[in-house]
Every structure is written in C-alpha cells, then in structure tokens.
Short mmCIF file of C-alpha atoms in Angstrom, two decimals:
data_model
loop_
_atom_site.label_atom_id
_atom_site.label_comp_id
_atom_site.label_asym_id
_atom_site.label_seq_id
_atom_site.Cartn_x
_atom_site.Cartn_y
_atom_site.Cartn_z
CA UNK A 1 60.03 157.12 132.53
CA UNK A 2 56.69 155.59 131.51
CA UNK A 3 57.44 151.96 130.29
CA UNK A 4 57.10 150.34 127.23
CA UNK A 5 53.76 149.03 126.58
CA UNK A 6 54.38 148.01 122.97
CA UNK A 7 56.21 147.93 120.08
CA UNK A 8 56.26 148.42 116.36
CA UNK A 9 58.58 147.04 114.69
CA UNK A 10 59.63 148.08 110.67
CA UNK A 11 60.30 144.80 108.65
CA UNK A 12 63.04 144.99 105.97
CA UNK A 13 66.78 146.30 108.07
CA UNK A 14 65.13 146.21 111.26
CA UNK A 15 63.78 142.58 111.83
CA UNK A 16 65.55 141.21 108.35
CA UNK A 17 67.34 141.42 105.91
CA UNK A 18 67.49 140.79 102.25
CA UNK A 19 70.04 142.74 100.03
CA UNK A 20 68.81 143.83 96.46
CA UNK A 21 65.43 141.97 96.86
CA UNK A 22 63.70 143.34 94.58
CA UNK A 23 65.79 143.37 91.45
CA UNK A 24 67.81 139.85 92.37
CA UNK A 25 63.73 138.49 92.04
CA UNK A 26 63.39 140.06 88.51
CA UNK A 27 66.40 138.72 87.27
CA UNK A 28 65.84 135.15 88.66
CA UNK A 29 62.28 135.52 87.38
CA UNK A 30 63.59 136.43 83.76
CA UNK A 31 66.15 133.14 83.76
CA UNK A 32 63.23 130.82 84.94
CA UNK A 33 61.06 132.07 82.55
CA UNK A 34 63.75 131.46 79.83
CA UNK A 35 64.82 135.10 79.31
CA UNK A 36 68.35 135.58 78.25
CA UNK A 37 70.99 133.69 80.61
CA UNK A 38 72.94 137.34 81.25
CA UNK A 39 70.73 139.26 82.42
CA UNK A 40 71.77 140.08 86.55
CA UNK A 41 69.98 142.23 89.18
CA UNK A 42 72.46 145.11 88.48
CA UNK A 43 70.72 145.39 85.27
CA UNK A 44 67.64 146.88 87.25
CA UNK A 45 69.09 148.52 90.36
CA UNK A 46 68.69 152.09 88.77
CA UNK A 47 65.31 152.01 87.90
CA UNK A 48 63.34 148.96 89.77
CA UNK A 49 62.92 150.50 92.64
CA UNK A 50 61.28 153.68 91.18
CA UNK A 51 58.42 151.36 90.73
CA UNK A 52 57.87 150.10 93.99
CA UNK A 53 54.73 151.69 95.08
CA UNK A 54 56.37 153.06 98.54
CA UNK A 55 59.03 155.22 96.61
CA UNK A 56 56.02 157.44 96.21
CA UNK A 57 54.75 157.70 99.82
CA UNK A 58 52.40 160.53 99.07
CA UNK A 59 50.01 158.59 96.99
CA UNK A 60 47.74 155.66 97.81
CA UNK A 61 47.15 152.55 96.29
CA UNK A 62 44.65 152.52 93.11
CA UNK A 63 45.00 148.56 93.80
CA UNK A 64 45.01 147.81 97.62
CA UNK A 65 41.74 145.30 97.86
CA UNK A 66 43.19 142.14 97.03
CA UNK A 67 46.75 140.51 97.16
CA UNK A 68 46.35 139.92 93.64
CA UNK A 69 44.91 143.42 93.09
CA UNK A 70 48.64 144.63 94.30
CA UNK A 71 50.52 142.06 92.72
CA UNK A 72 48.85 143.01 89.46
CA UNK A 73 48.81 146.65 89.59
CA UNK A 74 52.91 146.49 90.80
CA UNK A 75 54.05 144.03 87.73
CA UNK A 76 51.65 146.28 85.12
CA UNK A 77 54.60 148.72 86.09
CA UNK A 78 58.05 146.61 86.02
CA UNK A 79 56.82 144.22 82.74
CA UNK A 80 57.89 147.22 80.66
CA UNK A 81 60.87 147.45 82.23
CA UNK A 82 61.76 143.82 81.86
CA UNK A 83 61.31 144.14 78.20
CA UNK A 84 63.50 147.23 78.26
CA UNK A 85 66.21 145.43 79.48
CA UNK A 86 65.97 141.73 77.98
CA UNK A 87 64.45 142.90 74.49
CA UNK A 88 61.77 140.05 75.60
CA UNK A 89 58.18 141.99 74.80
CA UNK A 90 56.62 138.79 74.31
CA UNK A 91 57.77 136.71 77.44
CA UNK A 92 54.85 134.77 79.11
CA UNK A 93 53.48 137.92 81.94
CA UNK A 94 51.21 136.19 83.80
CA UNK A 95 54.03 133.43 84.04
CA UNK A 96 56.78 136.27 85.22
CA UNK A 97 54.41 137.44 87.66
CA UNK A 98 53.86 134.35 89.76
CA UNK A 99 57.04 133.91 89.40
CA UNK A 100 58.44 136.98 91.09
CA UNK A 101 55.71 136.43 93.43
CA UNK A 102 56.79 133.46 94.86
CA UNK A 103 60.39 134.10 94.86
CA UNK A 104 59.61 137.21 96.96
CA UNK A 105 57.07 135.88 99.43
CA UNK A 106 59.45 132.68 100.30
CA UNK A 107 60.36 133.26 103.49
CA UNK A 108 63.70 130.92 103.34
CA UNK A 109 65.30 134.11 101.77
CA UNK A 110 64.98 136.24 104.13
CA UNK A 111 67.80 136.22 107.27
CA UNK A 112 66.96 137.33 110.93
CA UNK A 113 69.07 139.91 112.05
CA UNK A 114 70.17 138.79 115.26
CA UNK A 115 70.16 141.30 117.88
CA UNK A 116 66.85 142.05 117.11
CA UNK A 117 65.92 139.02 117.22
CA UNK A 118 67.17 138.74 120.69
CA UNK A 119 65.64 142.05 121.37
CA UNK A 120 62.20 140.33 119.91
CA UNK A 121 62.22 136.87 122.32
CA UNK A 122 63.50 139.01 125.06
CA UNK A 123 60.04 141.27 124.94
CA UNK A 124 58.13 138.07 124.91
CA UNK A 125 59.42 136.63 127.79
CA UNK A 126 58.35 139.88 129.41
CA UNK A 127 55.18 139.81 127.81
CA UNK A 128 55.18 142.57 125.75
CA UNK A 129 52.82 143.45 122.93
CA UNK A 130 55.00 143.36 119.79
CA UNK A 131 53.60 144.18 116.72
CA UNK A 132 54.85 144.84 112.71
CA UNK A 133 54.47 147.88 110.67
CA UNK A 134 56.21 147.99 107.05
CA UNK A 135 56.12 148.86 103.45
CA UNK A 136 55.82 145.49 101.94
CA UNK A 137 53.81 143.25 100.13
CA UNK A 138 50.64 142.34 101.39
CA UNK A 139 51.52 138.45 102.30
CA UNK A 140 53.75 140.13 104.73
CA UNK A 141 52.56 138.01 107.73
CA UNK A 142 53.01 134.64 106.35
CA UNK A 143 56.66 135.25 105.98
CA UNK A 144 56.86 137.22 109.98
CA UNK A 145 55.02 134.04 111.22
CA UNK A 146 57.51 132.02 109.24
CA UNK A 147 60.74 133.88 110.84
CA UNK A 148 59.31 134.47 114.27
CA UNK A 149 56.46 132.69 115.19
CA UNK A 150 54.15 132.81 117.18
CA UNK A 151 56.20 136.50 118.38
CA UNK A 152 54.34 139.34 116.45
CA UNK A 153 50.25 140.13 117.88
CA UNK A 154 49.69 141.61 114.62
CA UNK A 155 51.53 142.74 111.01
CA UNK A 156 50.17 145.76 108.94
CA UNK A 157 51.74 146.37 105.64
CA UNK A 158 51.65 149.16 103.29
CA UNK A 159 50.23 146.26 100.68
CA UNK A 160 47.13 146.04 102.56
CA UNK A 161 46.80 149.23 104.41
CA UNK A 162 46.80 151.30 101.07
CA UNK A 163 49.46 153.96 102.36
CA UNK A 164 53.14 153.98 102.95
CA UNK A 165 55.31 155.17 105.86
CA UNK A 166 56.11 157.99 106.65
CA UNK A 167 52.25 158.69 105.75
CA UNK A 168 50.81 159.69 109.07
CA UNK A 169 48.01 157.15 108.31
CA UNK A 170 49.72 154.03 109.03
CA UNK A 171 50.91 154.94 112.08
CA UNK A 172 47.58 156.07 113.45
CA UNK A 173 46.32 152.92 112.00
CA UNK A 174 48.91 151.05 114.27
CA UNK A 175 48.16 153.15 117.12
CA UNK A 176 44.30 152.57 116.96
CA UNK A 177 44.89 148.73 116.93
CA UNK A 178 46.98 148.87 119.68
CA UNK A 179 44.81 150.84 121.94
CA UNK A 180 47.53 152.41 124.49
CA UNK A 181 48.84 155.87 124.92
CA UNK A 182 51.58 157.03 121.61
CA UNK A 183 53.86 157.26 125.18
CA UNK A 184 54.20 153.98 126.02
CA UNK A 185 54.45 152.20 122.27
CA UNK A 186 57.68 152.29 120.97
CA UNK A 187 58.64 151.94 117.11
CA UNK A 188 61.92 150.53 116.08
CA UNK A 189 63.19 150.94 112.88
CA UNK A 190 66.14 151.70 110.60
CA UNK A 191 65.13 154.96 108.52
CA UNK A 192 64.90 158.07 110.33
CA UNK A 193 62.68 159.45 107.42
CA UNK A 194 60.12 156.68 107.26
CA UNK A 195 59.91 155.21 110.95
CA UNK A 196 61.17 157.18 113.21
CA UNK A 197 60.53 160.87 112.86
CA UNK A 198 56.66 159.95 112.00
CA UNK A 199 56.17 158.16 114.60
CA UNK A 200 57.85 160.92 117.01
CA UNK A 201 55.07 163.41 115.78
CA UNK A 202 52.40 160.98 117.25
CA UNK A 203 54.38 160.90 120.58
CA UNK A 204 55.52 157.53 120.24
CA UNK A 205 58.55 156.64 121.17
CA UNK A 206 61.63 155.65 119.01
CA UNK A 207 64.26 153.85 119.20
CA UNK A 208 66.83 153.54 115.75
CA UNK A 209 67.55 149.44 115.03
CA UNK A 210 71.64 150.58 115.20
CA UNK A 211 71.16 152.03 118.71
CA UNK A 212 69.54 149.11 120.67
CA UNK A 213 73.28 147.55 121.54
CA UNK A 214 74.34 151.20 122.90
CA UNK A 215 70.78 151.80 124.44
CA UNK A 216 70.37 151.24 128.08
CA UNK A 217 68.45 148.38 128.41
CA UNK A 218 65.96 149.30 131.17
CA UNK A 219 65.10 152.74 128.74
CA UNK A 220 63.45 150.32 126.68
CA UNK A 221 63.55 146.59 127.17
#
C-alpha cells in the first residue's frame, strides 16, 4: 500500500470537541450583554444552526475577505433571531457581536479529544505533514496553534476559503497546497457526508475519526 504522505484533518469531532457551541455562545452573549437572566442555549438549538453559513454548503460566501467581513455578515443573520427569542430589539449589536466573537474564538473552551491527539504527536514524531481542513470561523488557526502547537503545517477554514465541505473546492484547495498525489494524503474526519466521501472522489484516502482505535496501525500511521 502506498504510505501516507499527509494528512487532513476536520476540526470540530475529529481533533475537538465542543458540545452546543454555537448556541451555548449566544446565550452567554445575551446574559453578558444584560439580556434576560433565563434565556439558555436550548432556546436556539432549533434554529441557530440554520444560520451558520456551512448548513448551506452549496453557496459561497458574499463576505469571505476579512475576519470581520464574516463575523459581520454571520451576526446580520442570528441578531434577528436573538431578538426573537429575548424580545431585546434594541440590545447593544455591535456589543453582542464581539461578544460572541470572543467567547467562540477562546481556545480554553475547546477539549482535545485524546486519541487523536495521540494519533496527531504520533505523526510528528514520524514526520508527517499534518495539516487542518474545516468549516469554521476564519481565526481557526489561532485556536489549532493554541491546542496543538507547533503540530499542524497549515489550517484552511471554510471562513477564509469562501466554500464549505463537502464542496469539491476545498478539498482541491487542500490538495494543491499540499503538493502530493490524492493517494498518499489521507483525510480524517467524523462526517461521512462532509469529509470523507468528498475527499474519496479526489482519490484521497479516508479514514473515519471512530475507526482509528480498530484501524491497523501500519494502514495508516
């Protein structure tokens, strides 16, 4: 079998984890903002998510040159929303928005999941290119350096790359920066949908984040 030259790794359930992200950040935002004390993250679990840009893979971004460009064109979309659900039209915006912001891109909330974090210092011992490929914001990196550093040649994020996986762009995107044969990268992830049957198209190799325990080692580490 040809061996693993590199490989992509997806970001949220593959690498970490962070349950209800999104809307436990809205909620936190809304008490720290002073919106009403009972609001909770269940409040938004039905319908937060439908604005996250990737929950519509087959469009691009209208606001992918800037971080703030993203930020702005993402909360545009939720603020309604929050004043849907806390009755708060007037609430300070530009005040919510940082403050989501930061909440999301602080890296102390994340957790390493630990076998693949084993997986990840076990590749770098052996010297092999690792790289990150996710839907996420586009600060993605700061908060990979944070968890593994000095591990990851490269992150590309759906925030900055303008397209979402399973868009066939972002994974030719990965493979150009790369620069080795689809054969010998491998990309690990946790959705068949988005990382792994896209990626098998290209001729990359895959490898699902719940197999790599059962997986003979020498197939891919």
């Amino acid at each position: 079998m040809t061996p693993v030259e590199a490989v992509v790794w997806d970001f949220d359930g593959t690498l970490a984890s962070r349950p209800d992200m999104w809307c436990a950040a809205i909620a936190e935002a809304i008490h720290l903002c002073g919106g009403p004390p009972e609001v909770t993250a269940a409040d938004f679990e039905e319908t937060a998510y439908l604005h996250l840009p990737w929950h519509s893979p087959t469009l691009g971004h209208a606001f992918q040159s800037s971080s703030a460009e993203w930020w702005e064109g993402f909360l545009s979309r939720v603020q309604p929303l929050v004043a849907a659900v806390t009755g708060e039209a007037a609430m300070d915006v530009k005040r919510f928005g940082a403050t989501v912001r930061s909440i999301i891109l602080d890296p102390r909330r994340y957790s390493k999941i630990p076998g693949s974090t084993r997986a990840v210092d076990a590749l770098h011992r052996r010297g092999v290119l690792q790289f990150v490929l996710s839907n996420h914001v586009p600060e993605l990196a700061g908060i990979v350096s944070y968890l593994f550093p000095n591990r990851f040649e490269e992150v590309w994020t759906s925030g900055q790359l303008g397209v979402e996986k399973p868009r066939a762009e972002a994974f030719h995107h990965a493979l150009d920066r790369i620069g080795r044969a689809p054969a010998t990268v491998l990309m690990v992830g946790d959705d068949v949908r988005r990382d792994l049957e896209p990626a098998a198209r290209l001729g990359m190799r895959t490898l699902h984040v719940e197999d790599m325990a059962s997986t003979r080692r020498g197939d891919w580490l």
